[in-house]
Amino acid sequence: MILELDCGNSFIKWRVLDAAAASLFSEGVVDSDSALIESLRSLGKIVLRKCRLVSVRTAEETEALIKLLEQAFGVSAVCARPAREMSGVKNGYEDYERLGLDRWLAMLGGYHLASGACLVLDFGTAVTADFISADGEHLGGFICPGMPLMRNQLRTHTRKIRYGDVAAERALTSLAPGRTTVEAVERGCSLMLKGFVLTQLDIAREYWGESFRVFVTGGDADLVASVAPGARLVPDLVFVGLAMACPLS
């Protein structure tokens, strides 16, 4: 069995692959290291032979997780590292090590699947957009707050905005002008994401006309599906890139 981890700012996305069958065995999302260990143990007597991970956490936090996995399952982890160029993609940052590893791996995965120019949109805690040309040149990208950040900022800095996750989910069943605070906030933030997508599509068309692919990933990707009907939803795009960056022979 192979364990793959995407350690983000808020959550850890994990999946276990059956290497012999080349198939997905199990997967999930947790909010802490201890919850990850508990989820993996709940799978029964699995034998983890290998592990690869990508982390945007601090080096200390990542190392603590690696040690925890080794203690719990006796498995060593291979970590994705920054690179100036890999698998035909050239890192476009002036200081290539400053580009977030999750973005880098999503770009590797998108370019691999597109075999040409592509726009990669990731909707997580933050929203990112990255442009990769047909020859693999990363032309740069954008970062803005995602739904969790926009929602929490309004909750934190506006005293009268208080509501729970269930109310937020109900509010997003429509995009009509809100008649309650929760509707106004949730629908307003959702429309901001949609507007962001439309501007990214315009920029991509300025670069490549219609000769490019769009990949959408991240937990809130479904919120923008209507404004990018030709986009390909790839929930595990980072894992596609992770397998390329950390091949396990």
Short mmCIF file of N, CA and C in Angstrom, two decimals, residues 116-246:
data_model
loop_
_atom_site.label_atom_id
_atom_site.label_comp_id
_atom_site.label_asym_id
_atom_site.label_seq_id
_atom_site.Cartn_x
_atom_site.Cartn_y
_atom_site.Cartn_z
N GLY A 116 -0.18 20.46 -23.23
CA GLY A 116 -0.16 21.75 -23.91
C GLY A 116 -0.53 22.87 -22.95
N ALA A 117 -0.86 24.02 -23.50
CA ALA A 117 -1.17 25.19 -22.69
C ALA A 117 -2.36 24.92 -21.78
N CYS A 118 -2.26 25.42 -20.53
CA CYS A 118 -3.36 25.19 -19.60
C CYS A 118 -3.43 26.26 -18.53
N LEU A 119 -4.62 26.41 -17.99
CA LEU A 119 -4.90 27.27 -16.85
C LEU A 119 -5.33 26.37 -15.71
N VAL A 120 -4.62 26.48 -14.58
CA VAL A 120 -4.92 25.65 -13.42
C VAL A 120 -5.52 26.52 -12.33
N LEU A 121 -6.74 26.20 -11.90
CA LEU A 121 -7.46 26.96 -10.88
C LEU A 121 -7.70 26.07 -9.67
N ASP A 122 -7.25 26.53 -8.50
CA ASP A 122 -7.36 25.74 -7.28
C ASP A 122 -8.17 26.52 -6.25
N PHE A 123 -9.27 25.94 -5.77
CA PHE A 123 -10.17 26.63 -4.85
C PHE A 123 -10.14 25.97 -3.48
N GLY A 124 -9.18 26.41 -2.67
CA GLY A 124 -9.06 25.92 -1.31
C GLY A 124 -9.20 27.06 -0.33
N THR A 125 -8.44 27.00 0.76
CA THR A 125 -8.43 28.10 1.72
C THR A 125 -8.11 29.41 1.00
N ALA A 126 -7.11 29.35 0.15
CA ALA A 126 -6.84 30.43 -0.80
C ALA A 126 -7.20 29.95 -2.19
N VAL A 127 -7.43 30.88 -3.10
CA VAL A 127 -7.69 30.55 -4.50
C VAL A 127 -6.46 30.93 -5.31
N THR A 128 -6.02 30.02 -6.17
CA THR A 128 -4.86 30.31 -7.01
C THR A 128 -5.18 30.04 -8.47
N ALA A 129 -4.51 30.79 -9.33
CA ALA A 129 -4.61 30.59 -10.78
C ALA A 129 -3.19 30.59 -11.34
N ASP A 130 -2.89 29.65 -12.21
CA ASP A 130 -1.56 29.58 -12.83
C ASP A 130 -1.68 29.28 -14.31
N PHE A 131 -0.82 29.95 -15.09
CA PHE A 131 -0.84 29.86 -16.54
C PHE A 131 0.43 29.15 -17.01
N ILE A 132 0.25 28.05 -17.75
CA ILE A 132 1.39 27.29 -18.27
C ILE A 132 1.26 27.22 -19.78
N SER A 133 2.28 27.69 -20.48
CA SER A 133 2.24 27.76 -21.95
C SER A 133 2.44 26.38 -22.56
N ALA A 134 2.26 26.31 -23.86
CA ALA A 134 2.37 25.03 -24.58
C ALA A 134 3.76 24.43 -24.46
N ASP A 135 4.79 25.26 -24.29
CA ASP A 135 6.15 24.73 -24.16
C ASP A 135 6.56 24.53 -22.71
N GLY A 136 5.57 24.61 -21.78
CA GLY A 136 5.84 24.31 -20.38
C GLY A 136 6.32 25.49 -19.55
N GLU A 137 6.29 26.69 -20.10
CA GLU A 137 6.73 27.87 -19.35
C GLU A 137 5.61 28.35 -18.42
N HIS A 138 5.93 28.43 -17.14
CA HIS A 138 4.97 28.98 -16.19
C HIS A 138 5.00 30.50 -16.30
N LEU A 139 3.91 31.09 -16.75
CA LEU A 139 3.86 32.52 -17.02
C LEU A 139 3.52 33.34 -15.78
N GLY A 140 3.27 32.68 -14.68
CA GLY A 140 2.89 33.36 -13.45
C GLY A 140 1.47 33.03 -13.05
N GLY A 141 1.00 33.69 -12.02
CA GLY A 141 -0.35 33.39 -11.55
C GLY A 141 -0.87 34.42 -10.57
N PHE A 142 -1.98 34.09 -9.93
CA PHE A 142 -2.64 34.98 -8.99
C PHE A 142 -3.04 34.20 -7.75
N ILE A 143 -3.10 34.91 -6.62
CA ILE A 143 -3.58 34.34 -5.37
C ILE A 143 -4.57 35.31 -4.75
N CYS A 144 -5.70 34.79 -4.30
CA CYS A 144 -6.67 35.62 -3.60
C CYS A 144 -7.35 34.78 -2.52
N PRO A 145 -8.08 35.41 -1.59
CA PRO A 145 -8.74 34.63 -0.53
C PRO A 145 -9.79 33.70 -1.11
N GLY A 146 -9.88 32.50 -0.55
CA GLY A 146 -10.94 31.57 -0.91
C GLY A 146 -12.17 31.78 -0.04
N MET A 147 -13.17 30.96 -0.23
CA MET A 147 -14.41 31.09 0.54
C MET A 147 -14.17 31.06 2.04
N PRO A 148 -13.37 30.12 2.57
CA PRO A 148 -13.17 30.11 4.03
C PRO A 148 -12.57 31.40 4.56
N LEU A 149 -11.59 31.96 3.84
CA LEU A 149 -10.95 33.18 4.30
C LEU A 149 -11.90 34.38 4.21
N MET A 150 -12.60 34.50 3.09
CA MET A 150 -13.54 35.62 2.95
C MET A 150 -14.63 35.55 4.02
N ARG A 151 -15.18 34.38 4.21
CA ARG A 151 -16.25 34.18 5.20
C ARG A 151 -15.74 34.50 6.61
N ASN A 152 -14.58 33.98 6.96
CA ASN A 152 -14.07 34.18 8.32
C ASN A 152 -13.67 35.62 8.59
N GLN A 153 -13.16 36.31 7.57
CA GLN A 153 -12.83 37.72 7.76
C GLN A 153 -14.08 38.54 8.05
N LEU A 154 -15.16 38.26 7.35
CA LEU A 154 -16.40 38.98 7.60
C LEU A 154 -16.96 38.64 8.98
N ARG A 155 -16.87 37.38 9.35
CA ARG A 155 -17.35 36.98 10.67
C ARG A 155 -16.52 37.63 11.77
N THR A 156 -15.22 37.73 11.56
CA THR A 156 -14.31 38.24 12.58
C THR A 156 -14.42 39.74 12.75
N HIS A 157 -14.55 40.46 11.63
CA HIS A 157 -14.47 41.92 11.68
C HIS A 157 -15.82 42.63 11.61
N THR A 158 -16.89 41.87 11.49
CA THR A 158 -18.22 42.47 11.47
C THR A 158 -19.06 41.81 12.55
N ARG A 159 -19.39 42.55 13.61
CA ARG A 159 -19.97 41.96 14.80
C ARG A 159 -21.30 41.25 14.57
N LYS A 160 -22.09 41.77 13.64
CA LYS A 160 -23.43 41.22 13.48
C LYS A 160 -23.50 40.05 12.51
N ILE A 161 -22.34 39.67 11.94
CA ILE A 161 -22.34 38.52 11.03
C ILE A 161 -21.97 37.27 11.82
N ARG A 162 -22.96 36.49 12.16
CA ARG A 162 -22.76 35.26 12.92
C ARG A 162 -23.71 34.19 12.37
N TYR A 163 -23.15 33.12 11.89
CA TYR A 163 -23.98 32.00 11.43
C TYR A 163 -23.11 30.76 11.30
N GLY A 164 -23.74 29.61 11.24
CA GLY A 164 -23.02 28.34 11.20
C GLY A 164 -22.88 27.80 9.79
N ASP A 165 -22.19 26.66 9.70
CA ASP A 165 -21.91 26.04 8.41
C ASP A 165 -23.17 25.52 7.72
N VAL A 166 -24.12 25.04 8.50
CA VAL A 166 -25.36 24.52 7.90
C VAL A 166 -26.12 25.64 7.21
N ALA A 167 -26.19 26.79 7.88
CA ALA A 167 -26.87 27.95 7.28
C ALA A 167 -26.14 28.41 6.03
N ALA A 168 -24.81 28.34 6.05
CA ALA A 168 -24.02 28.74 4.88
C ALA A 168 -24.31 27.83 3.70
N GLU A 169 -24.41 26.55 3.97
CA GLU A 169 -24.68 25.60 2.88
C GLU A 169 -26.06 25.83 2.27
N ARG A 170 -27.05 26.09 3.11
CA ARG A 170 -28.40 26.37 2.61
C ARG A 170 -28.43 27.64 1.78
N ALA A 171 -27.65 28.62 2.18
CA ALA A 171 -27.66 29.92 1.49
C ALA A 171 -27.19 29.79 0.05
N LEU A 172 -26.33 28.81 -0.21
CA LEU A 172 -25.74 28.68 -1.54
C LEU A 172 -26.58 27.86 -2.51
N THR A 173 -27.79 27.55 -2.13
CA THR A 173 -28.69 26.84 -3.06
C THR A 173 -29.21 27.78 -4.14
N SER A 174 -28.98 29.09 -3.99
CA SER A 174 -29.40 30.10 -4.95
C SER A 174 -28.38 31.21 -4.98
N LEU A 175 -28.38 31.99 -6.07
CA LEU A 175 -27.52 33.18 -6.14
C LEU A 175 -28.35 34.45 -6.30
N ALA A 176 -29.63 34.37 -5.93
CA ALA A 176 -30.48 35.56 -5.92
C ALA A 176 -29.98 36.51 -4.83
N PRO A 177 -30.21 37.80 -4.97
CA PRO A 177 -29.80 38.73 -3.91
C PRO A 177 -30.30 38.26 -2.55
N GLY A 178 -29.40 38.28 -1.55
CA GLY A 178 -29.74 37.73 -0.24
C GLY A 178 -30.75 38.56 0.52
N ARG A 179 -31.63 37.86 1.23
CA ARG A 179 -32.63 38.54 2.06
C ARG A 179 -32.35 38.30 3.54
N THR A 180 -31.23 37.65 3.82
CA THR A 180 -30.71 37.51 5.18
C THR A 180 -29.21 37.74 5.10
N THR A 181 -28.57 37.96 6.24
CA THR A 181 -27.13 38.22 6.24
C THR A 181 -26.36 37.03 5.71
N VAL A 182 -26.73 35.83 6.12
CA VAL A 182 -26.00 34.66 5.67
C VAL A 182 -26.11 34.50 4.16
N GLU A 183 -27.29 34.75 3.61
CA GLU A 183 -27.46 34.67 2.15
C GLU A 183 -26.62 35.73 1.45
N ALA A 184 -26.64 36.95 1.98
CA ALA A 184 -25.89 38.04 1.35
C ALA A 184 -24.39 37.77 1.35
N VAL A 185 -23.87 37.27 2.47
CA VAL A 185 -22.43 36.99 2.57
C VAL A 185 -22.03 35.82 1.68
N GLU A 186 -22.70 34.70 1.83
CA GLU A 186 -22.31 33.50 1.10
C GLU A 186 -22.45 33.68 -0.41
N ARG A 187 -23.53 34.29 -0.83
CA ARG A 187 -23.74 34.48 -2.27
C ARG A 187 -22.81 35.55 -2.82
N GLY A 188 -22.54 36.58 -2.02
CA GLY A 188 -21.60 37.60 -2.46
C GLY A 188 -20.20 37.04 -2.64
N CYS A 189 -19.74 36.23 -1.69
CA CYS A 189 -18.41 35.62 -1.80
C CYS A 189 -18.34 34.66 -2.98
N SER A 190 -19.43 33.91 -3.19
CA SER A 190 -19.48 32.98 -4.31
C SER A 190 -19.38 33.73 -5.63
N LEU A 191 -20.07 34.85 -5.74
CA LEU A 191 -20.02 35.65 -6.97
C LEU A 191 -18.62 36.24 -7.18
N MET A 192 -17.93 36.57 -6.11
CA MET A 192 -16.56 37.06 -6.24
C MET A 192 -15.66 35.98 -6.85
N LEU A 193 -15.85 34.73 -6.41
CA LEU A 193 -15.07 33.63 -6.98
C LEU A 193 -15.38 33.46 -8.47
N LYS A 194 -16.66 33.54 -8.81
CA LYS A 194 -17.04 33.40 -10.22
C LYS A 194 -16.42 34.52 -11.07
N GLY A 195 -16.45 35.74 -10.54
CA GLY A 195 -15.83 36.84 -11.27
C GLY A 195 -14.34 36.64 -11.46
N PHE A 196 -13.68 36.10 -10.44
CA PHE A 196 -12.26 35.79 -10.54
C PHE A 196 -11.99 34.81 -11.67
N VAL A 197 -12.81 33.78 -11.76
CA VAL A 197 -12.63 32.78 -12.81
C VAL A 197 -12.79 33.42 -14.19
N LEU A 198 -13.78 34.24 -14.35
CA LEU A 198 -14.02 34.87 -15.65
C LEU A 198 -12.83 35.73 -16.09
N THR A 199 -12.22 36.44 -15.15
CA THR A 199 -11.04 37.24 -15.51
C THR A 199 -9.87 36.35 -15.90
N GLN A 200 -9.72 35.21 -15.24
CA GLN A 200 -8.63 34.30 -15.58
C GLN A 200 -8.81 33.70 -16.98
N LEU A 201 -10.05 33.40 -17.30
CA LEU A 201 -10.34 32.88 -18.64
C LEU A 201 -10.05 33.93 -19.71
N ASP A 202 -10.36 35.19 -19.41
CA ASP A 202 -10.06 36.27 -20.36
C ASP A 202 -8.56 36.40 -20.58
N ILE A 203 -7.79 36.32 -19.51
CA ILE A 203 -6.33 36.42 -19.63
C ILE A 203 -5.78 35.25 -20.44
N ALA A 204 -6.30 34.07 -20.18
CA ALA A 204 -5.83 32.89 -20.92
C ALA A 204 -6.14 33.02 -22.41
N ARG A 205 -7.29 33.57 -22.73
CA ARG A 205 -7.64 33.77 -24.15
C ARG A 205 -6.73 34.80 -24.81
N GLU A 206 -6.30 35.81 -24.04
CA GLU A 206 -5.35 36.78 -24.58
C GLU A 206 -4.02 36.11 -24.92
N TYR A 207 -3.65 35.13 -24.14
CA TYR A 207 -2.41 34.39 -24.41
C TYR A 207 -2.56 33.42 -25.58
N TRP A 208 -3.63 32.61 -25.55
CA TRP A 208 -3.68 31.44 -26.42
C TRP A 208 -4.95 31.31 -27.26
N GLY A 209 -5.79 32.35 -27.31
CA GLY A 209 -7.05 32.20 -28.03
C GLY A 209 -7.92 31.17 -27.34
N GLU A 210 -8.33 30.15 -28.07
CA GLU A 210 -9.11 29.06 -27.47
C GLU A 210 -8.28 27.79 -27.34
N SER A 211 -6.98 27.88 -27.60
CA SER A 211 -6.13 26.68 -27.61
C SER A 211 -5.49 26.45 -26.25
N PHE A 212 -6.33 26.17 -25.26
CA PHE A 212 -5.82 25.85 -23.94
C PHE A 212 -6.86 25.04 -23.18
N ARG A 213 -6.39 24.31 -22.18
CA ARG A 213 -7.27 23.53 -21.32
C ARG A 213 -7.38 24.21 -19.96
N VAL A 214 -8.51 24.01 -19.30
CA VAL A 214 -8.72 24.55 -17.96
C VAL A 214 -8.93 23.39 -16.99
N PHE A 215 -8.18 23.43 -15.89
CA PHE A 215 -8.32 22.42 -14.84
C PHE A 215 -8.75 23.11 -13.55
N VAL A 216 -9.74 22.53 -12.90
CA VAL A 216 -10.27 23.09 -11.66
C VAL A 216 -10.13 22.03 -10.57
N THR A 217 -9.61 22.46 -9.42
CA THR A 217 -9.43 21.54 -8.31
C THR A 217 -9.69 22.28 -7.01
N GLY A 218 -9.67 21.57 -5.89
CA GLY A 218 -9.91 22.19 -4.59
C GLY A 218 -11.31 21.97 -4.08
N GLY A 219 -11.49 22.15 -2.76
CA GLY A 219 -12.75 21.83 -2.11
C GLY A 219 -13.94 22.64 -2.55
N ASP A 220 -13.74 23.86 -3.04
CA ASP A 220 -14.86 24.71 -3.46
C ASP A 220 -14.97 24.83 -4.98
N ALA A 221 -14.36 23.90 -5.69
CA ALA A 221 -14.36 23.96 -7.16
C ALA A 221 -15.78 23.93 -7.73
N ASP A 222 -16.69 23.23 -7.05
CA ASP A 222 -18.05 23.12 -7.59
C ASP A 222 -18.78 24.46 -7.62
N LEU A 223 -18.32 25.44 -6.83
CA LEU A 223 -18.99 26.74 -6.79
C LEU A 223 -18.81 27.53 -8.08
N VAL A 224 -17.79 27.19 -8.86
CA VAL A 224 -17.50 27.96 -10.07
C VAL A 224 -17.76 27.17 -11.35
N ALA A 225 -18.29 25.97 -11.23
CA ALA A 225 -18.48 25.11 -12.39
C ALA A 225 -19.32 25.76 -13.48
N SER A 226 -20.30 26.56 -13.09
CA SER A 226 -21.22 27.13 -14.07
C SER A 226 -20.58 28.17 -14.97
N VAL A 227 -19.49 28.81 -14.51
CA VAL A 227 -18.86 29.86 -15.33
C VAL A 227 -17.67 29.32 -16.12
N ALA A 228 -17.34 28.06 -15.92
CA ALA A 228 -16.26 27.43 -16.69
C ALA A 228 -16.71 26.06 -17.16
N PRO A 229 -17.75 26.03 -18.02
CA PRO A 229 -18.35 24.74 -18.41
C PRO A 229 -17.39 23.81 -19.14
N GLY A 230 -16.36 24.35 -19.77
CA GLY A 230 -15.42 23.48 -20.48
C GLY A 230 -14.27 23.01 -19.62
N ALA A 231 -14.26 23.41 -18.36
CA ALA A 231 -13.15 23.04 -17.48
C ALA A 231 -13.26 21.58 -17.06
N ARG A 232 -12.12 21.00 -16.81
CA ARG A 232 -12.07 19.61 -16.33
C ARG A 232 -11.85 19.64 -14.82
N LEU A 233 -12.77 19.05 -14.07
CA LEU A 233 -12.64 18.97 -12.62
C LEU A 233 -11.76 17.77 -12.27
N VAL A 234 -10.65 18.05 -11.62
CA VAL A 234 -9.72 16.99 -11.20
C VAL A 234 -9.45 17.16 -9.71
N PRO A 235 -10.25 16.52 -8.86
CA PRO A 235 -10.09 16.71 -7.41
C PRO A 235 -8.68 16.36 -6.90
N ASP A 236 -8.03 15.40 -7.53
CA ASP A 236 -6.73 14.93 -7.07
C ASP A 236 -5.59 15.43 -7.94
N LEU A 237 -5.71 16.63 -8.47
CA LEU A 237 -4.69 17.14 -9.37
C LEU A 237 -3.32 17.26 -8.69
N VAL A 238 -3.30 17.65 -7.43
CA VAL A 238 -2.03 17.74 -6.71
C VAL A 238 -1.39 16.36 -6.59
N PHE A 239 -2.20 15.33 -6.40
CA PHE A 239 -1.65 13.98 -6.31
C PHE A 239 -1.09 13.50 -7.65
N VAL A 240 -1.68 13.97 -8.75
CA VAL A 240 -1.11 13.64 -10.07
C VAL A 240 0.31 14.18 -10.16
N GLY A 241 0.48 15.44 -9.73
CA GLY A 241 1.81 16.03 -9.75
C GLY A 241 2.75 15.41 -8.73
N LEU A 242 2.20 15.01 -7.58
CA LEU A 242 3.02 14.39 -6.54
C LEU A 242 3.65 13.09 -7.01
N ALA A 243 2.89 12.31 -7.76
CA ALA A 243 3.43 11.06 -8.29
C ALA A 243 4.56 11.32 -9.29
N MET A 244 4.48 12.46 -9.98
CA MET A 244 5.53 12.81 -10.93
C MET A 244 6.77 13.32 -10.21
N ALA A 245 6.56 14.09 -9.13
CA ALA A 245 7.67 14.67 -8.39
C ALA A 245 8.37 13.66 -7.49
N CYS A 246 7.61 12.68 -7.00
CA CYS A 246 8.15 11.68 -6.07
C CYS A 246 7.82 10.27 -6.54
#
